[in-house]
CSV table of C-alpha atoms and ligand atoms in Angstrom, one decimal:
chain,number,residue,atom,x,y,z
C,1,UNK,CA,8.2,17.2,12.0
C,2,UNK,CA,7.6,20.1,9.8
C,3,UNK,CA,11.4,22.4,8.7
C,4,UNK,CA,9.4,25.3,8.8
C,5,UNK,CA,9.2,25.1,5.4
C,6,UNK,CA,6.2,23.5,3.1
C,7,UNK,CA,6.9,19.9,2.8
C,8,UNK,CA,8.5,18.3,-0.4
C,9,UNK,CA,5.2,16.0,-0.2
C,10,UNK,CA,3.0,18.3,-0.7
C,11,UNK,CA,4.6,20.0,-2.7
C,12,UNK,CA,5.3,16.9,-5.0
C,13,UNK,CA,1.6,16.4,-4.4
C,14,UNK,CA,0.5,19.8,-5.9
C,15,UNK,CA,2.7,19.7,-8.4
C,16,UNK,CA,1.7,15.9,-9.7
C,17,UNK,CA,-1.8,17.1,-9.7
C,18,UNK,CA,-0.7,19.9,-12.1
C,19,UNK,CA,0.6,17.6,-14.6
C,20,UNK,CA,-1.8,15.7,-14.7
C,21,UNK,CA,-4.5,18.2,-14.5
C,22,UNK,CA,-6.4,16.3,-11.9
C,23,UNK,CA,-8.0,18.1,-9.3
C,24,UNK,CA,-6.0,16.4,-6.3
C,25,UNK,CA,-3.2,14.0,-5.5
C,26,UNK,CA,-2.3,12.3,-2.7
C,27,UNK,CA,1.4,10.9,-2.4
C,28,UNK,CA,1.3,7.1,-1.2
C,29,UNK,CA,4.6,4.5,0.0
C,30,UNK,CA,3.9,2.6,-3.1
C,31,UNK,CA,1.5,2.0,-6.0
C,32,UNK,CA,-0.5,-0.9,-4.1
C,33,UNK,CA,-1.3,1.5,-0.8
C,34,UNK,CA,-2.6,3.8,-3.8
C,35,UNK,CA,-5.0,1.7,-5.0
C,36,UNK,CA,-6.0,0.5,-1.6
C,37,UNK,CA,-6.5,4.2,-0.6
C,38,UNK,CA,-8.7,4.9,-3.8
C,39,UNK,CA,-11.0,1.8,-3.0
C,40,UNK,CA,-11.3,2.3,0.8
C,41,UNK,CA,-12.2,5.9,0.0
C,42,UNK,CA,-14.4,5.3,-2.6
C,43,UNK,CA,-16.1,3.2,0.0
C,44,UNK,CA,-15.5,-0.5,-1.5
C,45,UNK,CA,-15.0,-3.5,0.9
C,46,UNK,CA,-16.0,-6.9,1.9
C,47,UNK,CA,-18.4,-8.6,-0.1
C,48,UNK,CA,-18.2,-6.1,-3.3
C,49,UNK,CA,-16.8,-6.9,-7.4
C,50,UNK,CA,-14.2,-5.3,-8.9
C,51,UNK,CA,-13.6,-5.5,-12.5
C,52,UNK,CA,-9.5,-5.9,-12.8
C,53,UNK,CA,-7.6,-6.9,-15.9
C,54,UNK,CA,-6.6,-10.5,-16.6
C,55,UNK,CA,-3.2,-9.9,-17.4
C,56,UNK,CA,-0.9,-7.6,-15.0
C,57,UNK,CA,1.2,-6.9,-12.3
C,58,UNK,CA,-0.9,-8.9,-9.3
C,59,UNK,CA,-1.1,-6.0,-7.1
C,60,UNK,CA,-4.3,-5.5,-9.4
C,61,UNK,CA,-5.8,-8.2,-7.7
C,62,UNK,CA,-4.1,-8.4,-4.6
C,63,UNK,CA,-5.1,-4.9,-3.7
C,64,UNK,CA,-8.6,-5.5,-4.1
C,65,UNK,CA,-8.5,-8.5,-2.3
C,66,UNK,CA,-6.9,-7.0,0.7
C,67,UNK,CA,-9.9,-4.6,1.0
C,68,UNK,CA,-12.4,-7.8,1.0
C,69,UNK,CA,-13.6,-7.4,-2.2
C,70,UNK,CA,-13.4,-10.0,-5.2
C,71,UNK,CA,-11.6,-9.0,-8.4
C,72,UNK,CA,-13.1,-10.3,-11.3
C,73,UNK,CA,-11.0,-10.8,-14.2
C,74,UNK,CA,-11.3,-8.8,-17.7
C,75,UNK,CA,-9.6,-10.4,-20.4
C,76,UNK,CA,-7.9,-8.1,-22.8
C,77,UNK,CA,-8.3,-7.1,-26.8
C,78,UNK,CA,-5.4,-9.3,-28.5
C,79,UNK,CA,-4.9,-5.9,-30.8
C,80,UNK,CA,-4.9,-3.0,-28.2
C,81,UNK,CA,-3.6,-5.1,-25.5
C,82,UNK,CA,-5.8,-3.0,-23.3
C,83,UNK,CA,-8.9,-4.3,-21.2
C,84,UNK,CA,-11.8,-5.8,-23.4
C,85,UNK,CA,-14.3,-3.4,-22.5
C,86,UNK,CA,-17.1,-5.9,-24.3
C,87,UNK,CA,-16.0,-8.3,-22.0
C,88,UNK,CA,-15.9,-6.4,-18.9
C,89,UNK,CA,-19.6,-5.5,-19.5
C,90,UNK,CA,-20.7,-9.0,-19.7
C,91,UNK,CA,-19.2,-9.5,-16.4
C,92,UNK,CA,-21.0,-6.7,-14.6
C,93,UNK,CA,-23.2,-8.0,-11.6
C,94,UNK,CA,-25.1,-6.8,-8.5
C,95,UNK,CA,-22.4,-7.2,-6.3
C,96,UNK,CA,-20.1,-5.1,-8.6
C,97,UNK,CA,-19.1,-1.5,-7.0
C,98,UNK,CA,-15.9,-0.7,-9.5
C,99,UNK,CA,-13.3,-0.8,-12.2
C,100,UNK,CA,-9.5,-0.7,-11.7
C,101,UNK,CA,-8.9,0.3,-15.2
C,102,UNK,CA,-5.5,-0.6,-16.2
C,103,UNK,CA,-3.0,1.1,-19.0
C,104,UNK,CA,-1.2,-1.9,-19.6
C,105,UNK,CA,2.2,-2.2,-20.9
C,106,UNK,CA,2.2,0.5,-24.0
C,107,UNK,CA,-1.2,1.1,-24.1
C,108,UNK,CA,-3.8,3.4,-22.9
C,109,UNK,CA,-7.1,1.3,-21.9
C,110,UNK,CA,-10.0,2.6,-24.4
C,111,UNK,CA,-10.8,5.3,-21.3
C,112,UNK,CA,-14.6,6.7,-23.0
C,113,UNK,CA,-15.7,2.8,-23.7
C,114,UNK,CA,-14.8,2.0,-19.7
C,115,UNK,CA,-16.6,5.8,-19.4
C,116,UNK,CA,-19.6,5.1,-20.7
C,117,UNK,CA,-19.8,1.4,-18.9
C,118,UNK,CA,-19.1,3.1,-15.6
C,119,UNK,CA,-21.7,6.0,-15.7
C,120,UNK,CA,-24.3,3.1,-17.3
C,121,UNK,CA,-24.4,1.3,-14.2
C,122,UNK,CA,-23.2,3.3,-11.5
C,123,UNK,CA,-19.8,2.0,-10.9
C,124,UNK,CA,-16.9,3.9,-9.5
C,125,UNK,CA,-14.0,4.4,-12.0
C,126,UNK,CA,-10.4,4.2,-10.8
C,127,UNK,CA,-7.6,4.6,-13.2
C,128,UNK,CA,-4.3,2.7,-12.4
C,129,UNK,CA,-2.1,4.2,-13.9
C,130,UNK,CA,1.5,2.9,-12.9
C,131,UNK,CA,2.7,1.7,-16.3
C,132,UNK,CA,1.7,5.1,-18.2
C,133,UNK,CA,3.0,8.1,-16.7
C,134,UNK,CA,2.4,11.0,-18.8
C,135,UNK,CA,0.2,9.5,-21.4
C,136,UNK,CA,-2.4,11.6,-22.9
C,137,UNK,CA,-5.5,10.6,-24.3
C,138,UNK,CA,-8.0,12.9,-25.9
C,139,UNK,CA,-5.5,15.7,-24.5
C,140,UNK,CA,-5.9,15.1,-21.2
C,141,UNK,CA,-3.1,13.0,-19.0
C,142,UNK,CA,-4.5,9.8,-18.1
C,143,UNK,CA,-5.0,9.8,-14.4
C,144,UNK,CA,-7.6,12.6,-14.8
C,145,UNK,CA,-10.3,10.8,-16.4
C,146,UNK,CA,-11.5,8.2,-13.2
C,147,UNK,CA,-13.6,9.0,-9.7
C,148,UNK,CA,-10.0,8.0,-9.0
C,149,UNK,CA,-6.4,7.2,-9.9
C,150,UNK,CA,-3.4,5.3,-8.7
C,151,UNK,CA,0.1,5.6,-9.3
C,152,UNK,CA,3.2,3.5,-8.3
C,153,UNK,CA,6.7,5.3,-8.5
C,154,UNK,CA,8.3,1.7,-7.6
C,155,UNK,CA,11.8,1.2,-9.2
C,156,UNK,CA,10.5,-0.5,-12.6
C,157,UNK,CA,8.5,2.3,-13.4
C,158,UNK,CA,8.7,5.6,-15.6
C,159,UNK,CA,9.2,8.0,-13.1
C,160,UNK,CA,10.4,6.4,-10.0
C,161,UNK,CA,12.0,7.6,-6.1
C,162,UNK,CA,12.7,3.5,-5.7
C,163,UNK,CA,9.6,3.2,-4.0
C,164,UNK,CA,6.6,5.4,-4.2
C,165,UNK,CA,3.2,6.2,-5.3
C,166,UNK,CA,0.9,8.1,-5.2
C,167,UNK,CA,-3.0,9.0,-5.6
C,168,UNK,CA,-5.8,11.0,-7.2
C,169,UNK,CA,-9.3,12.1,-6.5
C,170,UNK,CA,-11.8,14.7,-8.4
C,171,UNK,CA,-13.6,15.8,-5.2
C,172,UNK,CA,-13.0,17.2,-1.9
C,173,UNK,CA,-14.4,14.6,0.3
C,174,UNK,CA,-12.4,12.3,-2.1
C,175,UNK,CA,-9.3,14.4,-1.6
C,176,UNK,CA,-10.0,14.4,2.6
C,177,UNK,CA,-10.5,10.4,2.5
C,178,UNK,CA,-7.7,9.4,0.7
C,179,UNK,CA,-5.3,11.9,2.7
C,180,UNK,CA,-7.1,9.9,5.9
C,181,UNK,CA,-6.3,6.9,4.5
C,182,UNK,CA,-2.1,7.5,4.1
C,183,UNK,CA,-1.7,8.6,7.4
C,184,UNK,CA,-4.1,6.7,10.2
C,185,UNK,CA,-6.6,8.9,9.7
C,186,UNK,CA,-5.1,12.3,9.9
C,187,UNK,CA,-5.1,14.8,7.1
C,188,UNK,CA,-2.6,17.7,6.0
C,189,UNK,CA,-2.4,20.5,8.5
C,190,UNK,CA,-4.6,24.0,7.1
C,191,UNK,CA,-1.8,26.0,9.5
C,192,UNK,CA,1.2,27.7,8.0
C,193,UNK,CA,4.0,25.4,8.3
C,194,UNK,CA,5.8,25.4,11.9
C,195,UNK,CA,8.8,24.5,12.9
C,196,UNK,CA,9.2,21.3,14.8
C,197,UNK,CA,5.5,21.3,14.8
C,198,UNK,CA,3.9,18.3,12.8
C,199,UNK,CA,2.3,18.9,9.5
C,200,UNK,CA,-1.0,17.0,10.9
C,201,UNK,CA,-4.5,17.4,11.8
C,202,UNK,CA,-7.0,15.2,13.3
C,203,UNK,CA,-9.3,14.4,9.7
C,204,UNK,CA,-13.0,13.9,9.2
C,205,UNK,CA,-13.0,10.3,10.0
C,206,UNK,CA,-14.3,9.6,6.3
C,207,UNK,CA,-11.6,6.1,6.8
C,208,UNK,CA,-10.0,3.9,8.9
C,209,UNK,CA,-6.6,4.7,7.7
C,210,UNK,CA,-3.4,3.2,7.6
C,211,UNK,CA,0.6,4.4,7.5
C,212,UNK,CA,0.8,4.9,3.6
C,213,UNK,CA,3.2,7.9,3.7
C,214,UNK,CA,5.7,8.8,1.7
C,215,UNK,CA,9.3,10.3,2.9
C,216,UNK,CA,10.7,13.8,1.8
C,217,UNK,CA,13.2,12.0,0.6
C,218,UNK,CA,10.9,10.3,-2.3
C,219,UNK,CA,9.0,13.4,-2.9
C,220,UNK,CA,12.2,15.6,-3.4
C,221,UNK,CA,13.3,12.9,-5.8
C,222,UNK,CA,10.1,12.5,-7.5
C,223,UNK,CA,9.9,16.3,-8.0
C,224,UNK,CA,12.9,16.6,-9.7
C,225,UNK,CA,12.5,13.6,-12.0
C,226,UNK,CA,9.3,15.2,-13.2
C,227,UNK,CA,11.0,17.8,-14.7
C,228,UNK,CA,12.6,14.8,-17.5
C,229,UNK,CA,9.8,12.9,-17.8
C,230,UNK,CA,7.6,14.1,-20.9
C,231,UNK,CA,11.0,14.6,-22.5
C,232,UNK,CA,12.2,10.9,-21.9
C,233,UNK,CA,8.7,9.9,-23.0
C,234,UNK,CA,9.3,12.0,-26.7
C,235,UNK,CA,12.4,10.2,-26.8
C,236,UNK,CA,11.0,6.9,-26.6
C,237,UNK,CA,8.3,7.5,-28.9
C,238,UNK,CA,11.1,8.2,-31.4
C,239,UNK,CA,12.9,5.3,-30.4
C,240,UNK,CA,9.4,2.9,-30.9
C,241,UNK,CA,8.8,4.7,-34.1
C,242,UNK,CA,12.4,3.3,-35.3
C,243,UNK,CA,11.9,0.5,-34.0
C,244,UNK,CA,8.7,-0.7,-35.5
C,245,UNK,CA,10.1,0.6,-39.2
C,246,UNK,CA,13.2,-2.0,-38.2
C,247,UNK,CA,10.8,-5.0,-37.3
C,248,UNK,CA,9.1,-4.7,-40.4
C,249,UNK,CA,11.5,-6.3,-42.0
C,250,UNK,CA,11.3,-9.1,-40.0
C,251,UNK,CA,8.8,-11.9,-40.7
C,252,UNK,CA,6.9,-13.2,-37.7
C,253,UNK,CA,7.9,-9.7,-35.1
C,254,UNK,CA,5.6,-7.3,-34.0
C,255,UNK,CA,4.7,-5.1,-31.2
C,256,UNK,CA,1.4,-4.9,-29.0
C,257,UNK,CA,0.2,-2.0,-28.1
C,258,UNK,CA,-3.2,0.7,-29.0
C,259,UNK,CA,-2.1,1.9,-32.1
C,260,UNK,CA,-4.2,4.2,-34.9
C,261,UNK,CA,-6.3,5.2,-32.7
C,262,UNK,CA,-6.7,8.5,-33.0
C,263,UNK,CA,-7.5,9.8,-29.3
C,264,UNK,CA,-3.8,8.6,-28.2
C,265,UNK,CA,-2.3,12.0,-28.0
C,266,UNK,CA,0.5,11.0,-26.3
C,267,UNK,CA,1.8,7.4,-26.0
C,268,UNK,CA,3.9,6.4,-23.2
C,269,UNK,CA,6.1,3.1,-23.5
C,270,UNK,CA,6.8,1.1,-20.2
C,271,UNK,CA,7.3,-2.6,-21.3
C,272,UNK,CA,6.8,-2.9,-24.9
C,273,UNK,CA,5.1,-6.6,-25.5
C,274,UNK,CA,7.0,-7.8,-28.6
C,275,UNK,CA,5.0,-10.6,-30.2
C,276,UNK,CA,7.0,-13.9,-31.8
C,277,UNK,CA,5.2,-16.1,-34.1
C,278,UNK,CA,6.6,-19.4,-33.1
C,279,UNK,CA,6.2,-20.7,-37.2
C,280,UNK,CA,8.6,-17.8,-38.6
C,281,UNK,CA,11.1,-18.6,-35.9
C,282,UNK,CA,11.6,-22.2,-36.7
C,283,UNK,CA,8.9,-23.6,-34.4
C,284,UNK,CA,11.1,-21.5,-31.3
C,285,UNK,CA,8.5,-20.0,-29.0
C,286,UNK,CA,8.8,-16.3,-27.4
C,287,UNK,CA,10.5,-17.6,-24.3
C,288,UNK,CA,12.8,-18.9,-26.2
C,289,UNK,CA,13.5,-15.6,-28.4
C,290,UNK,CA,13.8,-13.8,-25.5
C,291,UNK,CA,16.7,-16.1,-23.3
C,292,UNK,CA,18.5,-16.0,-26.8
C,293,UNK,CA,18.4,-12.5,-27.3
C,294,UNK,CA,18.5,-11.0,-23.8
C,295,UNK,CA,21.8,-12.9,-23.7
C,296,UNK,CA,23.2,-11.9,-27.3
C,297,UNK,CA,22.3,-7.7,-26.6
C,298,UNK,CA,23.2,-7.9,-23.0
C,299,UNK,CA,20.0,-6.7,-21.4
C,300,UNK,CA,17.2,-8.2,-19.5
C,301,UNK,CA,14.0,-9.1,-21.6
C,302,UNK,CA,11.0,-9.5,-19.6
C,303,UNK,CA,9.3,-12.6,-19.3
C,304,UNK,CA,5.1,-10.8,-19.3
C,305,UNK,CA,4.1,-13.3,-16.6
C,306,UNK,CA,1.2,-15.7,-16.4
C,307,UNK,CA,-2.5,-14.1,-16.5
C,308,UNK,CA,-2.9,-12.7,-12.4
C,309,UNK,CA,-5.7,-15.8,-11.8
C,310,UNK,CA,-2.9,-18.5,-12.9
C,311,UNK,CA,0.0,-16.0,-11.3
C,312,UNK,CA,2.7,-18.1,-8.5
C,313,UNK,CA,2.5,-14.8,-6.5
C,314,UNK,CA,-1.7,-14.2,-6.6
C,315,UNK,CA,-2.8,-16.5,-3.4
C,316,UNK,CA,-6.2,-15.3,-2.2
C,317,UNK,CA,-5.9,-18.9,-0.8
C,318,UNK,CA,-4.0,-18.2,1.8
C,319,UNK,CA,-6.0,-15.2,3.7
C,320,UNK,CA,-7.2,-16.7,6.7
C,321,UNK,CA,-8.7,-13.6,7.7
C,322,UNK,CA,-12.2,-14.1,5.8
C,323,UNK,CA,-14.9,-16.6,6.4
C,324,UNK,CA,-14.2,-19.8,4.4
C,325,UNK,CA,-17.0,-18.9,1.8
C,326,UNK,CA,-15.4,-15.8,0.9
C,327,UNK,CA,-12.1,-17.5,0.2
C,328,UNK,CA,-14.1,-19.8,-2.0
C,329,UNK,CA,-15.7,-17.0,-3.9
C,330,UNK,CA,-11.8,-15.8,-4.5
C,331,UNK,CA,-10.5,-19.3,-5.6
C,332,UNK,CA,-13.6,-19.1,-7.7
C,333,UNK,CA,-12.0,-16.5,-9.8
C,334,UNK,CA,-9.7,-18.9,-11.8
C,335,UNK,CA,-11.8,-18.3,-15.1
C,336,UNK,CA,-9.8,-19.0,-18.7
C,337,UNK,CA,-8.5,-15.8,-20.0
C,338,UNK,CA,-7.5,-16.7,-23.6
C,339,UNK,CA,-6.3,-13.3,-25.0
C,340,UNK,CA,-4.3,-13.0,-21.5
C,341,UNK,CA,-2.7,-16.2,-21.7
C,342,UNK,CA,-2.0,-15.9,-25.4
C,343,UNK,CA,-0.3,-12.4,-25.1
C,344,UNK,CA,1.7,-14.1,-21.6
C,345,UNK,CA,3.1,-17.2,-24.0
C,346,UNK,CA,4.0,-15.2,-27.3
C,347,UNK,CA,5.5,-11.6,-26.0
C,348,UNK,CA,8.2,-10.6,-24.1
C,349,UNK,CA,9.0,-7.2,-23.6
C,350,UNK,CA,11.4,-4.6,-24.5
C,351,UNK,CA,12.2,-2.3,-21.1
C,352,UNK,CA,11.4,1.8,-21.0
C,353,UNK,CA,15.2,2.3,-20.3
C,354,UNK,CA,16.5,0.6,-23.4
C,355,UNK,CA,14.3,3.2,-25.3
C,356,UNK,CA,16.0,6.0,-24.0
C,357,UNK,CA,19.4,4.2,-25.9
C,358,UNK,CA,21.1,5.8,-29.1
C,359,UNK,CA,19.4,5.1,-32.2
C,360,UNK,CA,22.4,2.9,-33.0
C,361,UNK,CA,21.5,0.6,-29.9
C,362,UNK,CA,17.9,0.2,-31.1
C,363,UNK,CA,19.2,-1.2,-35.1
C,364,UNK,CA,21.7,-3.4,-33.1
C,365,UNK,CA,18.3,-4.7,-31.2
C,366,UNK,CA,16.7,-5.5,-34.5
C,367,UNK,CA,19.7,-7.1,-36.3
C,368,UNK,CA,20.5,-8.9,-33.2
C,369,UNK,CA,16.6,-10.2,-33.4
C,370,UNK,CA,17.0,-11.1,-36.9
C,371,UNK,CA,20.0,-13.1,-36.3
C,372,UNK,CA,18.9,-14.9,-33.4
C,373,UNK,CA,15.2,-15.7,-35.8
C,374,UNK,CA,18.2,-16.7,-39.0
C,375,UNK,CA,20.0,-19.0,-36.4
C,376,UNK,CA,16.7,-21.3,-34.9
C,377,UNK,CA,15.5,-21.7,-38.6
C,378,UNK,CA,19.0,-23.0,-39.5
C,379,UNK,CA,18.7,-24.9,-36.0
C,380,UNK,CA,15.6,-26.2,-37.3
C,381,UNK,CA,16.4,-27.3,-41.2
W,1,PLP,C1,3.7,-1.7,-10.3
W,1,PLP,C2,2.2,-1.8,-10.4
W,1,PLP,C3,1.4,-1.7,-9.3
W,1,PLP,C4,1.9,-1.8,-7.9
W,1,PLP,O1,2.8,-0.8,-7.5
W,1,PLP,P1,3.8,-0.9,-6.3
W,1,PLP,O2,4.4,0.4,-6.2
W,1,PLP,O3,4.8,-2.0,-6.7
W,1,PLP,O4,3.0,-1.3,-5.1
W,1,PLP,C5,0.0,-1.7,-9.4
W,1,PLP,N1,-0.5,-1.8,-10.6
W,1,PLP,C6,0.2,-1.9,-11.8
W,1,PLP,C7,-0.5,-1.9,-13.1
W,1,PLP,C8,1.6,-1.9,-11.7
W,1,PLP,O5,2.3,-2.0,-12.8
């Protein structure tokens, strides 16, 4: 029920599609209900291809599996770590209606490539965009460049209300569907806010929708959090910059991530993949770095995960709402990814928070790396 006063949602709403410079944003419970909302409203279901990326959070695939489409997995540039647009051409069918283009990690996906590929054969572009909040590529913020764009504010990520998410859309039918789509199939109220009244109307029926809503509570939090974000996100492009002069001291270290590429305006760093060659480490593999050293500096290092095809928690399987055939033409999807599964056994990553540490934490990072590499060479001799 409305206060009388205009709701922090849409006001968090209005104000997140400032930032970004997108036309509209929707606020969403979480980053997966975002994405669902962009592909129901961009009309993709049952029987349709979406190109995801090999290597990410499952909801990538998960979400496009709960519409009844397939996701088709891209595997990714071993350099960029971003989505191998070369690939992702090859993979382009009759049955395929988008692309969930991912910024992975610390990277922006190569946006005018995936562009290009899109407008070529008439496929709908939707950004996700829950691991680079803020990030600007050819001076826009990503999030502004798709038909549409998710965003999850879940606790992991850069700007966070615990849960959250939210979504974007360039037109107004776009804009109508996806608010449809949060909130059974009701859209945003045109009245002047009224008290004890609800901020509701019945929509254009453009979707069947679902209870994707966020609370004031989120959005209150979410708008105040805004205010810190581009400034955290300086701070940890300092940090990186430190960082990466600190690891080039150390044989066998580096990070993964778009770099020299001159339409990165702004970087954003969520989990930065640090790369381990097993030889320069006495034959210890990245796993191994990372138990030894997330013990020895006292935080958490990130395992990346298995490629989303090979992932415990990805089980199309399971879905007994589809005829068998389509469950089959899920399974089906268990294609090698070698870049993915190379980048899951070598990295582990480097959390945002530990990049908003003193420089003095970020040299203790290195030495502590350098030590644990000195230690399994002696180990090994
Ligand atoms: C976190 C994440 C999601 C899912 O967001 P939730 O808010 O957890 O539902 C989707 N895509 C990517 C790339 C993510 O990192």
């Amino acid at each position: 029920m409305s206060s009388g006063a205009e709701s922090e949602e849409r006001k968090f709403a209005a104000e997140w599609a400032r930032f970004l410079g997108a036309d509209f944003s929707v606020p969403t419970a979480n980053g997966s209900s975002a994405i669902v909302a962009c592909l129901e409203s961009a009309g993709v279901s049952y029987g349709d291809e979406v190109l995801v990326p090999g290597l990410s959070w499952v909801a990538c695939a998960s979400a496009v599996a709960r519409v009844g489409a397939v996701p088709v997995f891209v595997d990714l540039d071993a350099e960029s770590y971003g989505m191998d647009p070369i690939v992702a051409e090859a993979l382009i069918s009759k049955r395929t209606a988008a692309v969930l283009l991912t910024h992975l990690s610390s990277s922006i996906a190569d946006i005018d490539s995936f562009q290009r590929i899109c407008a070529d054969h008439g496929l709908i572009l939707i950004e996700d965009c829950s691991q680079a909040h803020g990030a600007v590529w050819r001076g826009s913020r990503v999030g502004s460049f798709g038909d549409f764009a998710a965003f999850s504010f879940q606790s992991s990520k850069l700007l966070t209300a615990g849960e959250g998410g939210a979504a974007v859309a360039r037109t107004e039918r776009n804009f109508m569907a996806l608010q449809e789509a949060r909130a059974d199939g009701r859209s945003w109220s045109n009245e002047p806010a009224r008290k004890h009244f609800p901020d509701l109307a019945v929509g254009s029926s453009l979707c069947q929708g679902h209870n994707f809503c966020m609370t004031e509570f989120q959005a209150a939090i979410l708008r105040e959090s805004l205010r810190h974000l581009d400034g955290q996100n300086r701070k940890r492009i300092e940090r990186v910059a430190l960082l990466e002069e600190l690891l080039e001291g150390i044989p066998g270290v580096r990070t993964v991530r778009r770099r020299n590429d001159p339409r990165v305006d702004v970087p954003t760093f969520w989990h930065l993949p640090i790369q381990i060659e097993a030889s320069e480490f006495g034959g210890a593999d990245a796993e191994r770095v990372r138990c030894l050293l997330s013990e020895r500096v006292g935080l958490y290092l990130e395992p990346v995960g298995a490629p989303i095809p090979a992932h415990d928690l990805y089980r199309p399987g399971l879905y007994n709402r589809f005829p068998r055939e389509h469950i089959r033409l899920l399974k089906a999807q268990h294609v090698p990814l070698p870049i993915s599964s190379l980048l899951s056994e070598t990295c582990f990553t480097l959390p945002h928070h530990a990049l908003l540490a003193d420089e003095s934490c970020i040299t203790e990072f290195a030495d502590r790396l350098s030590e644990v590499r000195t230690d399994l060479i002696r180990e090994r001799a």
